[in-house]
Amino acid sequence: MATLAETYSNLGKWSETEILEMQVLEMLTRILGKEHPDTLSIMNELASTLREMGKWTEAEVLQIQVLEMRSRILGKEHPDTLKTMNSLPLTLKGMTKWTEAEELEKQVLEIRTRSLGKEHPHTLSSMNSLVSTLREMRKWKDAEVWHIQILEIGTRIMGKEHPDTLSSMNNHAVTLRKMKKWTEAEVLQIQVLEMRTRSLGKEHPDTLRAMSNLALTLQEMGKWTEAEVLEIQVLEMRNRILGKEHPDTLTTMNKLALILKKMSKLTEAEVILNQVLGVSMRVLGKEHPDTLSTMNRLASTLKKLRKWTEAEVLEIKVLEIRTRIMGKEHPDTLTTMSNFSLTLKKK
């Protein structure tokens, strides 16, 4: 059952994964006890599944239980405890609990630096996780300092073309882009794309990711046509390799729609977003965060086309779902309320 759950997970079939993992958890708890390592492992897996489904609170509750038991039984510095401490921040970030996530990641980094050394892969992974949080908190300068350290260590130990070094270069470029250091970001991303294309091939997922990231930088530099060309290439390859319903394909379609919208190609953007929404609702479900985000993007495009009634219908749906799931005071709910208010004023 656990193996089948893993297969469903790899296919992105989260509801089926959740059902199976809950059954496995119930049996292991009954047979082995709640604190057995295997029971804690499946609890952790179930928490990851719930997180992927956008069930943040349920995931957080489970992960806190696992962390408490592993800390008590194995000790705070045991690898399994650190693994849980490292995964809990992913859930906290989804709940916009940035400060709590940052604090946990700093603890993990401090322990790994002390026990494994600054240059150990797990320590570097913790550095990257912390940097990701710092970026979300818009602490760009702090993030840049860490990026430089990570890139220096990675280049020295693994070489400039190692996948992890290239990932560090790409992450650094993202931070530079956020700091509006457009040219520096573009130069780094072109290097990453060139090396990934040479070492992995044009159709490798990492190469496609590098192309998409470069397209985003070009977009923010106002180089819309160049960005559009790159994103169309990425979409064509992802459609062919991964299929139209794969999450990465849907993400690319969303990005392309945004570029088209910025270029005032509103009808083309509307067509793409309707396609994404149809697939998202069927594959992910109506209440999934990605589905709701697509609804919002489509509503925004419809407003640009002065299709106020259609936009209003979508925004009412998003507002009802977000209010029910996230609460009235969640930032995403408040943003939806603000957007809906503007729509009503324009009608």
Coordinates of C-alpha atoms in Angstrom, one line a residue, residues 35-171:
E35 CA 6.2 6.4 18.1
H36 CA 7.7 3.6 15.9
P37 CA 10.1 4.9 13.2
D38 CA 8.0 3.5 10.4
T39 CA 4.9 5.1 11.8
L40 CA 6.6 8.5 12.1
S41 CA 7.9 8.1 8.5
I42 CA 4.4 7.6 7.1
M43 CA 3.1 10.5 9.2
N44 CA 5.8 12.6 7.6
E45 CA 4.8 11.4 4.1
L46 CA 1.1 12.1 4.7
A47 CA 2.0 15.6 5.9
S48 CA 3.9 16.2 2.6
T49 CA 0.9 15.0 0.6
L50 CA -1.5 17.3 2.6
R51 CA 0.9 20.2 1.9
E52 CA 0.8 19.4 -1.8
M53 CA -3.0 19.5 -1.6
G54 CA -2.9 22.9 0.1
K55 CA -4.2 21.5 3.4
W56 CA -1.6 23.5 5.3
T57 CA -3.1 23.3 8.8
E58 CA -3.5 19.6 8.7
A59 CA 0.0 19.2 7.4
E60 CA 1.4 21.5 10.1
V61 CA -0.3 19.6 12.9
L62 CA 1.1 16.2 11.7
Q63 CA 4.7 17.6 11.2
I64 CA 4.7 19.2 14.6
Q65 CA 3.7 15.8 16.2
V66 CA 6.5 14.1 14.2
L67 CA 9.1 16.7 15.2
E68 CA 8.1 16.5 18.9
M69 CA 8.4 12.7 19.0
R70 CA 11.6 12.5 17.0
S71 CA 13.2 15.3 19.1
R72 CA 12.2 13.4 22.3
I73 CA 13.1 9.9 21.1
L74 CA 16.1 10.5 18.8
G75 CA 17.4 13.8 20.0
K76 CA 17.4 17.2 18.3
E77 CA 20.5 16.6 16.2
H78 CA 19.5 13.2 14.8
P79 CA 19.3 13.2 10.9
D80 CA 15.6 12.2 11.0
T81 CA 14.8 15.0 13.4
L82 CA 16.6 17.5 11.2
K83 CA 14.8 16.2 8.1
T84 CA 11.5 17.0 9.8
M85 CA 12.7 20.4 11.0
N86 CA 13.8 21.0 7.4
S87 CA 10.4 20.0 5.9
L88 CA 8.1 21.8 8.4
P89 CA 9.2 25.3 7.1
L90 CA 7.8 24.3 3.6
T91 CA 4.4 24.0 5.2
L92 CA 4.9 27.2 7.3
K93 CA 5.8 29.1 4.2
G94 CA 2.6 28.0 2.5
M95 CA 0.8 29.5 5.5
T96 CA 2.9 32.7 5.2
K97 CA 4.4 32.0 8.6
W98 CA 7.8 33.3 7.3
T99 CA 9.3 34.2 10.7
E100 CA 8.7 30.8 12.1
A101 CA 10.0 29.1 9.0
E102 CA 13.2 31.3 9.1
E103 CA 13.8 30.4 12.8
L104 CA 13.5 26.7 12.2
E105 CA 15.8 26.8 9.1
K106 CA 18.4 28.8 11.1
Q107 CA 18.3 26.1 13.8
V108 CA 18.8 23.3 11.2
L109 CA 21.7 25.2 9.5
E110 CA 23.4 25.9 12.9
I111 CA 23.3 22.2 13.8
R112 CA 24.4 20.9 10.4
T113 CA 27.2 23.5 10.2
R114 CA 28.5 22.4 13.7
S115 CA 28.1 18.6 13.2
L116 CA 28.8 18.2 9.4
G117 CA 30.8 21.2 8.5
K118 CA 30.1 24.2 6.3
E119 CA 30.9 22.4 3.0
H120 CA 28.7 19.3 3.6
P121 CA 25.9 18.8 1.0
H122 CA 23.2 18.8 3.7
T123 CA 24.6 22.0 5.2
L124 CA 24.5 23.6 1.7
S125 CA 21.0 22.4 1.2
S126 CA 20.0 24.1 4.5
M127 CA 21.6 27.3 3.4
N128 CA 19.6 27.1 0.2
S129 CA 16.4 26.6 2.1
L130 CA 17.1 29.6 4.3
V131 CA 17.9 31.7 1.3
S132 CA 14.6 30.8 -0.2
T133 CA 12.8 32.0 2.9
L134 CA 14.8 35.2 3.0
R135 CA 13.8 35.9 -0.5
E136 CA 10.1 35.4 0.3
M137 CA 10.5 37.8 3.2
R138 CA 12.1 40.3 0.7
K139 CA 15.3 40.3 2.7
W140 CA 17.2 40.5 -0.6
K141 CA 20.6 41.7 0.8
D142 CA 20.7 39.0 3.4
A143 CA 19.8 36.4 0.7
E144 CA 22.5 37.8 -1.7
V145 CA 25.2 37.4 1.0
W146 CA 24.2 33.7 1.5
H147 CA 24.0 33.2 -2.3
I148 CA 27.6 34.3 -2.7
Q149 CA 28.8 31.9 0.0
I150 CA 26.9 29.0 -1.5
L151 CA 28.1 29.7 -5.0
E152 CA 31.7 30.1 -3.9
I153 CA 31.7 26.8 -1.9
G154 CA 29.9 24.9 -4.7
T155 CA 32.2 26.1 -7.5
R156 CA 35.3 25.2 -5.5
I157 CA 34.2 21.8 -4.4
M158 CA 32.0 20.5 -7.2
G159 CA 33.0 22.7 -10.2
K160 CA 31.2 25.4 -12.1
E161 CA 29.1 23.0 -14.3
H162 CA 27.9 20.7 -11.5
P163 CA 24.1 20.6 -11.3
D164 CA 24.1 22.0 -7.7
T165 CA 26.4 24.8 -8.7
L166 CA 24.2 25.7 -11.6
S167 CA 21.1 25.7 -9.3
S168 CA 23.0 28.1 -7.0
M169 CA 23.8 30.4 -9.9
N170 CA 20.2 30.4 -11.0
N171 CA 19.0 31.1 -7.4

